[in-house]
Amino acid sequence: MPVELRPSQALKLWHDVTLDLVRDGETDLTARQMTILLTVYLEPPPHTVRGLATKLGVTKPAITRALDTMGERGLVDRRRDERDRRNVLIQRTVAGALWVEKLGDDIVLRAKHLPR
Amino acid sequence: MPVELRPSQALKLWHDVTLDLVRDGETDLTARQMTILLTVYLEPPPHTVRGLATKLGVTKPAITRALDTMGERGLVDRRRDERDRRNVLIQRTVAGALWVEKLGDDIVLRAKHLPR
DNA sequence: GCGTACTATTCCGCCTCCGAAACGAAAAGG
DNA sequence: CCTTTTCGTTTCGGAGGCGGAATAGTACGC
């Protein structure tokens, strides 16, 4: 029972949710930041800079910069890996979890009101 | 028969599609640009700078700049309104229609493969 | 130990975006 | 007419993202 969605519905859903993000004004995450945030909160840890860079197909400095920005906003946190102190483990935060949860609820709500 | 979607599915869908956009590398539209593009292609014309600014809750220069960028990429076009020459009407393009169509297909495909 | 490999970060110049204000063109209203 | 209003655009200084090279710190084979 996969999720059934017609192209017109899919596009309207994408439009509606993105509009909500724009009108919110608070966050304005880039596509990269959004992907990193959702990866950290959806996939099982540990998450490293290198792993994220490989997954997204971008350079490591790009990941570091994105983590800097999101870290200042309290959406993610960083900690040294004590087993291998070269690594940095990206950690979840309460604020980040709440933000992601809110996004999920918004998408569900927008999907519910799509024309059939 | 609305579209049924659980929060975890919604977030995974958002993650997967955004990841595709990041890995594509070509386009990297901002959230504002994405919203403008989808508005122009989903909602009936005419579309004006002022109308888009009001809808998105941003200033008019922000819309002008976004249209500049997307215009250079051939995703939208601009034309003077001959009835009221103060207005600028935002027009669709073939390239833009193809891009939007591709996005819709991608979302549908990603939704189809979500875990139940 | 010492060089090598690997981690993440910092630095550099470049480019795009931002909001606010000023601007020119065109319509509306006296 | 001519003033006012309404468009969209341009300009300004500032903030932040970008890619890529260079850097500092850590692990590991020899």
XYZ file of C-alpha atoms (C1' of nucleotides) in Angstrom:
292
model
C 0.000 0.000 0.000
C 2.326 2.753 -1.202
C 1.347 6.398 -0.980
C -0.696 7.234 -4.051
C -0.206 10.702 -5.413
C -0.885 12.215 -8.800
C 1.656 14.680 -10.278
C -0.728 17.598 -9.921
C -1.312 16.710 -6.291
C 2.392 16.294 -5.681
C 3.185 19.699 -7.109
C 0.426 21.407 -5.157
C 1.647 19.742 -1.982
C 5.186 20.936 -2.649
C 3.921 24.422 -3.408
C 1.735 24.645 -0.295
C 4.389 23.466 2.141
C 7.136 25.595 0.600
C 4.832 28.591 0.776
C 4.326 27.922 4.476
C 8.096 27.832 4.961
C 8.522 31.127 3.110
C 5.719 32.894 4.942
C 7.002 31.662 8.266
C 10.091 33.794 7.665
C 11.865 32.498 10.738
C 13.978 29.721 9.377
C 14.678 30.003 5.630
C 16.935 26.962 5.426
C 18.741 26.191 2.173
C 18.056 22.900 0.411
C 21.325 21.556 1.772
C 20.526 22.548 5.304
C 17.084 21.013 5.013
C 18.518 17.731 3.762
C 21.121 17.617 6.522
C 18.566 18.371 9.196
C 16.159 15.683 8.024
C 18.944 13.145 7.602
C 20.108 13.690 11.159
C 16.605 13.331 12.554
C 15.359 10.499 10.365
C 18.316 8.186 9.951
C 20.026 6.323 12.787
C 23.231 7.823 14.207
C 26.099 8.287 14.129
C 26.283 11.158 11.644
C 29.636 12.577 10.593
C 30.643 15.470 8.359
C 32.241 13.115 5.912
C 29.208 10.866 5.771
C 26.884 13.755 5.099
C 29.207 15.218 2.467
C 29.306 11.909 0.616
C 25.569 11.436 0.819
C 24.734 14.923 -0.435
C 27.471 14.961 -3.038
C 29.039 18.189 -1.763
C 32.352 19.131 -0.166
C 33.064 18.843 3.534
C 33.436 22.601 4.051
C 29.897 22.974 2.766
C 28.687 20.636 5.503
C 30.712 22.443 8.154
C 29.214 25.773 7.151
C 25.699 24.393 7.185
C 26.275 22.912 10.639
C 27.618 26.258 11.846
C 24.466 28.025 10.752
C 22.063 25.428 12.103
C 24.085 25.117 15.290
C 23.674 28.834 15.990
C 19.950 28.380 15.630
C 20.021 25.430 18.026
C 18.755 22.960 15.458
C 21.730 20.597 15.771
C 24.726 20.143 18.039
C 28.260 18.823 17.575
C 30.395 16.620 19.763
C 33.838 15.081 19.405
C 33.910 11.352 18.910
C 35.950 10.110 21.894
C 36.758 6.833 20.181
C 38.230 8.573 17.172
C 38.849 12.181 18.016
C 39.144 13.113 14.361
C 35.432 12.599 13.953
C 32.695 15.000 14.886
C 29.328 13.477 15.692
C 26.274 15.528 14.805
C 23.703 15.365 17.578
C 20.014 16.096 17.735
C 18.569 18.831 19.924
C 15.174 19.379 21.473
C 14.604 22.510 19.393
C 15.556 20.659 16.227
C 13.277 17.763 17.021
C 10.381 20.127 17.621
C 11.039 21.953 14.355
C 11.150 18.721 12.359
C 8.017 17.435 14.065
C 6.203 20.640 13.211
C 7.271 20.329 9.580
C 5.971 16.769 9.455
C 2.624 17.800 10.861
C 2.405 20.638 8.349
C 3.055 18.332 5.406
C 0.456 15.864 6.655
C -2.066 18.652 7.068
C -1.396 20.015 3.596
C -1.660 16.539 2.102
C -4.959 15.964 3.827
C -6.507 18.987 2.159
C -5.343 18.255 -1.367
C -8.073 17.982 -4.003
C -8.806 14.371 -4.757
C -10.462 10.410 -0.421
C -7.743 12.769 0.733
C -4.086 11.824 0.512
C -3.238 9.810 3.574
C 0.223 10.333 4.924
C 1.771 9.706 8.315
C 4.241 12.244 9.747
C 7.172 9.850 9.393
C 6.252 9.235 5.774
C 5.799 12.947 5.133
C 9.239 13.745 6.516
C 10.916 10.957 4.579
C 9.221 12.152 1.404
C 10.442 15.686 2.028
C 13.928 14.410 2.762
C 14.124 12.218 -0.322
C 12.931 14.841 -2.772
C 15.097 17.589 -1.286
C 18.081 15.262 -1.462
C 17.373 14.723 -5.139
C 17.304 18.490 -5.673
C 20.628 18.891 -3.857
C 22.350 16.064 -5.682
C 21.066 17.308 -9.008
C 23.235 20.368 -8.497
C 21.877 22.104 -11.556
C 19.141 24.250 -10.204
C 19.434 24.980 -6.484
C 16.447 27.286 -6.281
C 15.752 29.114 -3.046
C 12.503 28.488 -1.223
C 11.163 31.777 -2.548
C 12.090 30.950 -6.109
C 10.525 27.509 -5.769
C 7.290 28.990 -4.467
C 7.146 31.592 -7.241
C 7.827 29.001 -9.918
C 5.143 26.633 -8.678
C 2.647 29.451 -8.224
C 3.139 30.588 -11.800
C 2.729 27.079 -13.172
C -0.073 25.853 -10.918
C -2.346 28.842 -10.491
C -4.247 30.542 -13.301
C -2.750 33.736 -14.744
C -2.260 36.623 -14.713
C 0.651 36.787 -12.269
C 2.107 40.132 -11.263
C 5.055 41.143 -9.124
C 2.795 42.772 -6.604
C 0.499 39.776 -6.400
C 3.363 37.389 -5.780
C 4.917 39.692 -3.190
C 1.650 39.855 -1.269
C 1.109 36.117 -1.466
C 4.595 35.237 -0.260
C 4.733 37.991 2.319
C 7.977 39.483 0.972
C 8.971 42.783 -0.611
C 8.625 43.538 -4.295
C 12.381 43.793 -4.928
C 12.694 40.238 -3.659
C 10.277 39.123 -6.364
C 12.066 41.151 -9.041
C 15.385 39.584 -8.112
C 13.953 36.082 -8.094
C 12.415 36.669 -11.523
C 15.768 37.956 -12.798
C 17.511 34.788 -11.698
C 14.861 32.412 -12.983
C 14.520 34.411 -16.172
C 18.205 33.938 -16.942
C 17.713 30.206 -16.559
C 14.736 30.331 -18.885
C 12.283 29.107 -16.265
C 9.954 32.107 -16.549
C 9.495 35.100 -18.811
C 8.228 38.654 -18.370
C 5.979 40.772 -20.539
C 4.470 44.231 -20.197
C 0.747 44.349 -19.659
C -0.516 46.371 -22.654
C -3.771 47.225 -20.921
C -2.010 48.730 -17.924
C 1.588 49.323 -18.839
C 2.627 49.657 -15.220
C 2.098 45.937 -14.730
C 4.464 43.151 -15.642
C 2.924 39.785 -16.399
C 4.951 36.706 -15.528
C 4.729 34.100 -18.258
C 5.434 30.408 -18.408
C 8.118 28.919 -20.649
C 8.622 25.510 -22.184
C 11.782 24.944 -20.142
C 9.992 25.915 -16.944
C 7.060 23.641 -17.686
C 9.415 20.736 -18.287
C 11.290 21.399 -15.057
C 8.091 21.558 -13.015
C 6.778 18.424 -14.684
C 9.986 16.600 -13.853
C 9.735 17.694 -10.238
C 6.182 16.401 -10.029
C 7.177 13.038 -11.444
C 10.038 12.817 -8.966
C 7.777 13.514 -5.996
C 5.289 10.910 -7.198
C 8.063 8.368 -7.630
C 9.464 9.062 -4.180
C 6.009 8.830 -2.636
C 5.405 5.501 -4.335
C 8.443 3.970 -2.672
C 7.740 5.161 0.843
C 7.479 2.447 3.516
C 3.912 1.732 4.404
C 59.298 7.807 16.484
C 57.863 9.283 11.857
C 55.726 9.699 7.805
C 51.276 8.925 5.833
C 46.367 8.956 5.716
C 42.286 10.860 7.242
C 39.326 13.945 10.062
C 37.123 18.500 10.246
C 37.865 23.269 10.042
C 39.453 27.836 8.541
C 40.616 31.014 5.053
C 40.176 33.330 0.538
C 37.757 35.855 -3.126
C 33.446 35.660 -5.506
C 28.729 35.769 -5.992
C 23.791 36.071 -4.551
C 20.642 37.320 -1.516
C 18.497 40.662 1.728
C 15.552 45.055 3.284
C 14.954 49.896 2.814
C 14.915 53.807 0.167
C 14.904 56.286 -4.069
C 13.630 56.179 -8.764
C 11.103 56.481 -13.471
C 6.980 55.248 -15.904
C 2.152 54.994 -16.214
C -2.552 55.470 -14.651
C -6.197 57.884 -11.945
C -8.604 61.742 -10.175
C -9.269 66.449 -9.108
C -3.195 69.953 -16.956
C -1.071 68.474 -12.801
C -0.972 66.279 -8.527
C -1.329 61.826 -6.447
C -1.191 57.016 -6.510
C 0.373 52.720 -8.126
C 3.580 49.895 -10.630
C 8.098 47.580 -11.090
C 12.883 48.368 -10.990
C 17.331 50.072 -9.455
C 20.566 51.294 -5.999
C 22.882 50.970 -1.533
C 25.380 48.768 2.276
C 25.397 44.576 4.721
C 25.002 39.618 5.584
C 25.702 34.950 4.253
C 26.358 31.201 1.042
C 29.543 29.213 -2.362
C 33.878 26.383 -4.108
C 38.495 25.352 -3.454
C 43.046 25.601 -1.285
C 45.365 25.504 2.845
C 45.415 24.302 7.736
C 45.401 21.860 12.458
C 44.524 17.785 14.884
C 44.257 12.685 15.210
C 45.028 7.718 14.011
C 47.842 4.211 12.235
C 51.355 1.446 9.568
C 56.161 0.947 9.297
